[in-house]
Coordinates of N, CA and C in Angstrom, one line a residue:
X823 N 0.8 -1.2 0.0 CA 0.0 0.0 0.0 C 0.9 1.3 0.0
X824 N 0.6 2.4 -1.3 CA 1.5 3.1 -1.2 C 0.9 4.6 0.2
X825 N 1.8 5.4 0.5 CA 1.3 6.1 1.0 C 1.3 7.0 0.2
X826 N -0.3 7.9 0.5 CA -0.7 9.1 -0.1 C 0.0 10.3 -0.2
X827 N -0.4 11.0 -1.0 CA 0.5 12.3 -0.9 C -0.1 13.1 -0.1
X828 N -1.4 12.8 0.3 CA -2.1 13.7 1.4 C -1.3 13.4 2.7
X829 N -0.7 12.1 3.0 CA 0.0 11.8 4.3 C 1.5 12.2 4.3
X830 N 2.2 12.3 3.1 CA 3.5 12.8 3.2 C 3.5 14.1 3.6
X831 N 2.2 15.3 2.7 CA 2.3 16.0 3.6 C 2.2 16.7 4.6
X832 N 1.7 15.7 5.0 CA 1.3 16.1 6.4 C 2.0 15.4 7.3
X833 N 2.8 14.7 6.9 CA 4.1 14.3 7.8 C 5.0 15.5 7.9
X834 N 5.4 16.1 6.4 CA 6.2 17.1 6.5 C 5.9 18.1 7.5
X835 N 4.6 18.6 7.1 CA 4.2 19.8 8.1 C 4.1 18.9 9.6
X836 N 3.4 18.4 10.0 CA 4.2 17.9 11.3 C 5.6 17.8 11.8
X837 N 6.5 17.2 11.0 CA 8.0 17.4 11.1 C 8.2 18.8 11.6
X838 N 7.8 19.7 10.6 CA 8.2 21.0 10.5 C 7.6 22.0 11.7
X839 N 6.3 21.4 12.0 CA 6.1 21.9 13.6 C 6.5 21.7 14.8
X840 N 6.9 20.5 14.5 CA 7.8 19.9 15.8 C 9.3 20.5 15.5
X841 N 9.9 21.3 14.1 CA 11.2 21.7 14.4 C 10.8 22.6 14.9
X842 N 9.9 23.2 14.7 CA 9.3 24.7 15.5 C 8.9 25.3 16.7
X843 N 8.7 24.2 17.3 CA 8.4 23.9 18.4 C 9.5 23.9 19.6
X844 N 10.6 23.4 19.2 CA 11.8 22.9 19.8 C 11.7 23.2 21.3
X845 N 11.1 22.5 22.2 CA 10.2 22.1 23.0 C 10.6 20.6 24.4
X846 N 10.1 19.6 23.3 CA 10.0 18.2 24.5 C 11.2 17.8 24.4
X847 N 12.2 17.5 23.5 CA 13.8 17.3 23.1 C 13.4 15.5 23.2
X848 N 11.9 15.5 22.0 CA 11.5 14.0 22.0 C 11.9 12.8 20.9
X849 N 11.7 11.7 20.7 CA 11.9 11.1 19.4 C 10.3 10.7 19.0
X850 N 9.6 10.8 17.6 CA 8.7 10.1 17.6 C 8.7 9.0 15.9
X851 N 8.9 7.8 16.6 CA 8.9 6.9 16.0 C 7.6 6.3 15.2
X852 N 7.6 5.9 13.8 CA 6.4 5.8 13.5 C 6.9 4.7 12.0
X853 N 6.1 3.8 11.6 CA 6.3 2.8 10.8 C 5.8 3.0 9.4
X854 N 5.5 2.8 8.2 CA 4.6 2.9 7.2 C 3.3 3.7 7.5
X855 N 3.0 2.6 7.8 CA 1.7 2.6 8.5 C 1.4 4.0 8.6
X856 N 1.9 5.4 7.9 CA 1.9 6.2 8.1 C 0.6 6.8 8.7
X857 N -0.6 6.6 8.2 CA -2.1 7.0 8.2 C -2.4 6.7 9.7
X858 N -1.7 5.5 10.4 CA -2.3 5.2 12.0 C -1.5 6.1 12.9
X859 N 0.0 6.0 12.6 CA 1.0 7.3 12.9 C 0.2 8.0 13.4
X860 N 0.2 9.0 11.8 CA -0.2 10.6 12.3 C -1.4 10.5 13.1
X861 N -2.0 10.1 13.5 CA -3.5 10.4 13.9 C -3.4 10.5 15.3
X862 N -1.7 9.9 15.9 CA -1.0 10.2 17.1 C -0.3 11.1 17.3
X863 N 0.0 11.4 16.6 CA 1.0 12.7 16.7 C 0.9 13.8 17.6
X864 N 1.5 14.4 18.2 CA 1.5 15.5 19.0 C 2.2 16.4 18.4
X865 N 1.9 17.6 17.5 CA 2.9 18.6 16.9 C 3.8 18.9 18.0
X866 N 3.8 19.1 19.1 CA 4.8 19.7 19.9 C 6.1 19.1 20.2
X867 N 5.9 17.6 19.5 CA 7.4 16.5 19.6 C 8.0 17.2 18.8
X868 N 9.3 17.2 18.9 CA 10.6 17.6 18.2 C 11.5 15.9 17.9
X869 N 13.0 16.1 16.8 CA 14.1 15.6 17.2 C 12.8 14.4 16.3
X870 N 12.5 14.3 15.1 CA 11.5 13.5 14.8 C 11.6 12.6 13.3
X871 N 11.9 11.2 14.3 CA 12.1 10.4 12.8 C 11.1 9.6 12.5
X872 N 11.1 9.4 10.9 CA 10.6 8.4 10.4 C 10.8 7.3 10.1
X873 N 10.3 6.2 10.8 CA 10.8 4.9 10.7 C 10.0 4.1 10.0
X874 N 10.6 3.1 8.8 CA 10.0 1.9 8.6 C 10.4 0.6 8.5
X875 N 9.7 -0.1 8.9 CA 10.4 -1.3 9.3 C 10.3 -2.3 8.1
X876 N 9.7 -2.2 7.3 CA 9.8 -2.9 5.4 C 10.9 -3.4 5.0
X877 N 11.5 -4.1 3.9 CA 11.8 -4.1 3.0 C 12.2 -2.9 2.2
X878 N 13.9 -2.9 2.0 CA 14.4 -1.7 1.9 C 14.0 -1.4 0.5
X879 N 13.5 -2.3 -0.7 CA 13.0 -2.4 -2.0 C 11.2 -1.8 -2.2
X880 N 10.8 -2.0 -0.7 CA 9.6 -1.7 -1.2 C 9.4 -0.2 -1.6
X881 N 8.1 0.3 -1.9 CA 7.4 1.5 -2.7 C 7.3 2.3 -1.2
X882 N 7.0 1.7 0.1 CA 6.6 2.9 0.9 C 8.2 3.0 0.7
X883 N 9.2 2.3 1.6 CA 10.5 2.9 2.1 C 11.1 4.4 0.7
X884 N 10.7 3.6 -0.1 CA 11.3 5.0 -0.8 C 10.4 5.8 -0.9
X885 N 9.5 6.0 -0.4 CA 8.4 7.3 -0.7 C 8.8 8.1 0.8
X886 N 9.3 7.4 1.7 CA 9.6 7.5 3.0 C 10.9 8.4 3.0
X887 N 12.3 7.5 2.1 CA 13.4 8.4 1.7 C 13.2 9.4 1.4
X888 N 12.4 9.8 0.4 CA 12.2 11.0 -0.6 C 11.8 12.1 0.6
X889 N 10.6 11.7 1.2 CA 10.3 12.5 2.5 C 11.4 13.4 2.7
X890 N 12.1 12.4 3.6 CA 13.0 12.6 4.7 C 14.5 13.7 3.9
X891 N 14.7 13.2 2.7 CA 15.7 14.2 1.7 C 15.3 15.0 1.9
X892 N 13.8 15.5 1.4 CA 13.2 16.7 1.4 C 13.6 17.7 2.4
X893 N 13.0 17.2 3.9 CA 13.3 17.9 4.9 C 14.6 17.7 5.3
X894 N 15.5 17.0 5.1 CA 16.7 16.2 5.7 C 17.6 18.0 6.0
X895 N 18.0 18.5 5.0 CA 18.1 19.7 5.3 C 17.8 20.6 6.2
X896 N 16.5 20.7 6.8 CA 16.0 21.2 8.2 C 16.2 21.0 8.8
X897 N 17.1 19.3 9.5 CA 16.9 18.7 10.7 C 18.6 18.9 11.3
X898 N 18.6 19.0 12.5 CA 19.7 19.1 12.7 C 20.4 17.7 13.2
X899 N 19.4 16.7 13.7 CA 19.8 15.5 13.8 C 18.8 14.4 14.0
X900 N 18.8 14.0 12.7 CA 17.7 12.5 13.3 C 18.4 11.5 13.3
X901 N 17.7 10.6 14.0 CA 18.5 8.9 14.2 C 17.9 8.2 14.0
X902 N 18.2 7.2 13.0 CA 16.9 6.1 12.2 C 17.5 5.1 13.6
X903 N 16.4 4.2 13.3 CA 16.1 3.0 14.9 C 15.4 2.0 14.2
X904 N 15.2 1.5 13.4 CA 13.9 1.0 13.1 C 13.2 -0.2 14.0
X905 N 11.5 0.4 14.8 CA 10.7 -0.6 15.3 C 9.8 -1.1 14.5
X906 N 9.1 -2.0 15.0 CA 7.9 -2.5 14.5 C 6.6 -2.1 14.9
X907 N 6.7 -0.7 15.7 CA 5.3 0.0 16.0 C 5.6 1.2 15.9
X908 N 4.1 1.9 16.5 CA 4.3 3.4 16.8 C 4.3 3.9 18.1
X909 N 5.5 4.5 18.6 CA 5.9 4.7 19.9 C 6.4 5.7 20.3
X910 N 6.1 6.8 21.5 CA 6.5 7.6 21.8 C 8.0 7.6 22.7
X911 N 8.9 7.6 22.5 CA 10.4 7.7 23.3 C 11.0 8.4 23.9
X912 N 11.3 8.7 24.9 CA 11.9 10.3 25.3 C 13.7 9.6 25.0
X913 N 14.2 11.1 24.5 CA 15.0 11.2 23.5 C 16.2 10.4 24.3
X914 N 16.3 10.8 25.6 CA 17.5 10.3 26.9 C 17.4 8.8 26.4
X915 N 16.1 7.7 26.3 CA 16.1 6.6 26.2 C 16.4 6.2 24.8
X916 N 16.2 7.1 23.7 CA 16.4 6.7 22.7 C 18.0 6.8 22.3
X917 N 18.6 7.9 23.2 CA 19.9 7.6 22.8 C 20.4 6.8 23.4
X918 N 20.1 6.3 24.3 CA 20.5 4.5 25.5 C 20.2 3.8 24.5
X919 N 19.0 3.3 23.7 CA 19.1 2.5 22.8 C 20.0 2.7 21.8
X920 N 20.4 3.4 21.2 CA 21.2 3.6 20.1 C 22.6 3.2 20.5
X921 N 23.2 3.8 21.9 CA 24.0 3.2 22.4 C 24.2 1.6 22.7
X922 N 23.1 1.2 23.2 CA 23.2 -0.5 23.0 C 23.0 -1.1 22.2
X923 N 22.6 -0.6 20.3 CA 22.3 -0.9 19.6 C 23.7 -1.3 18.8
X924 N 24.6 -0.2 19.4 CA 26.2 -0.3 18.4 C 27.1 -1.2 19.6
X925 N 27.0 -1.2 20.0 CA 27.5 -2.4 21.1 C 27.4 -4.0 21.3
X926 N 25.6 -4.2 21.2 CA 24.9 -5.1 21.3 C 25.4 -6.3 20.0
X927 N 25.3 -7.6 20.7 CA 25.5 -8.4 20.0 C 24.0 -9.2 19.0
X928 N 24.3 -9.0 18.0 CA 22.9 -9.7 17.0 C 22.1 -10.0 17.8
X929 N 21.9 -11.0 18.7 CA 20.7 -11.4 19.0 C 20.4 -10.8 20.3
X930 N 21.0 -9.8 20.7 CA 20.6 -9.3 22.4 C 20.0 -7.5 21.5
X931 N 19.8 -7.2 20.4 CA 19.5 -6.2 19.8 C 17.8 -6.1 20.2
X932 N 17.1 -5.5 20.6 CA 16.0 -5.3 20.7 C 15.0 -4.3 19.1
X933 N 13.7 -4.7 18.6 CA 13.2 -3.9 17.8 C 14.0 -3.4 16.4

């Protein structure tokens, strides 16, 4: 299922409110599934990536790339993670994960 161009942009403009915001110092993680996503969203999250957990061949991941080029520019730092849901993170814990992500051995890797 490809995602719409009504939901890309409205990912953008949410991205772009949360850079605006610069506010909670949050991560918000979010899968394809873009349309269940946004409907969670809190504009006021910052520090905000797009994650998908696909197949790096399929049609969303690169509609997802294209996204993220777009604004990639704007952001001063995002950190791909990829989970298999939609989940709100506070950023402290997200950099703990990322830290035990480059550490961690294959199978002790969580999401």
């Amino acid at each position: 299922m490809a995602i719409s161009l009504e939901t890309q942009e409205k990912a953008k403009q949410i991205i772009l409110a949360g850079l605006r915001a610069q506010s909670h110092g949050s991560v918000l993680f979010c899968d394809a599934r873009a349309e269940v996503a946004l409907n969670a969203i809190d504009e006021e999250f910052l520090d905000i990536a797009v994650i998908y957990n696909g197949p790096r061949d399929d049609l969303n991941f690169r509609l997802l790339i294209s996204l993220y080029d777009e604004i990639e520019p704007q952001l001063s730092e995002v950190g791909v993670l990829q989970i298999p849901s939609v989940s709100y993170i506070p950023k402290v814990e997200y950099d703990r994960m990322l830290s035990k992500r480059e550490t961690a051995r294959p199978w002790d890797r969580q999401g």
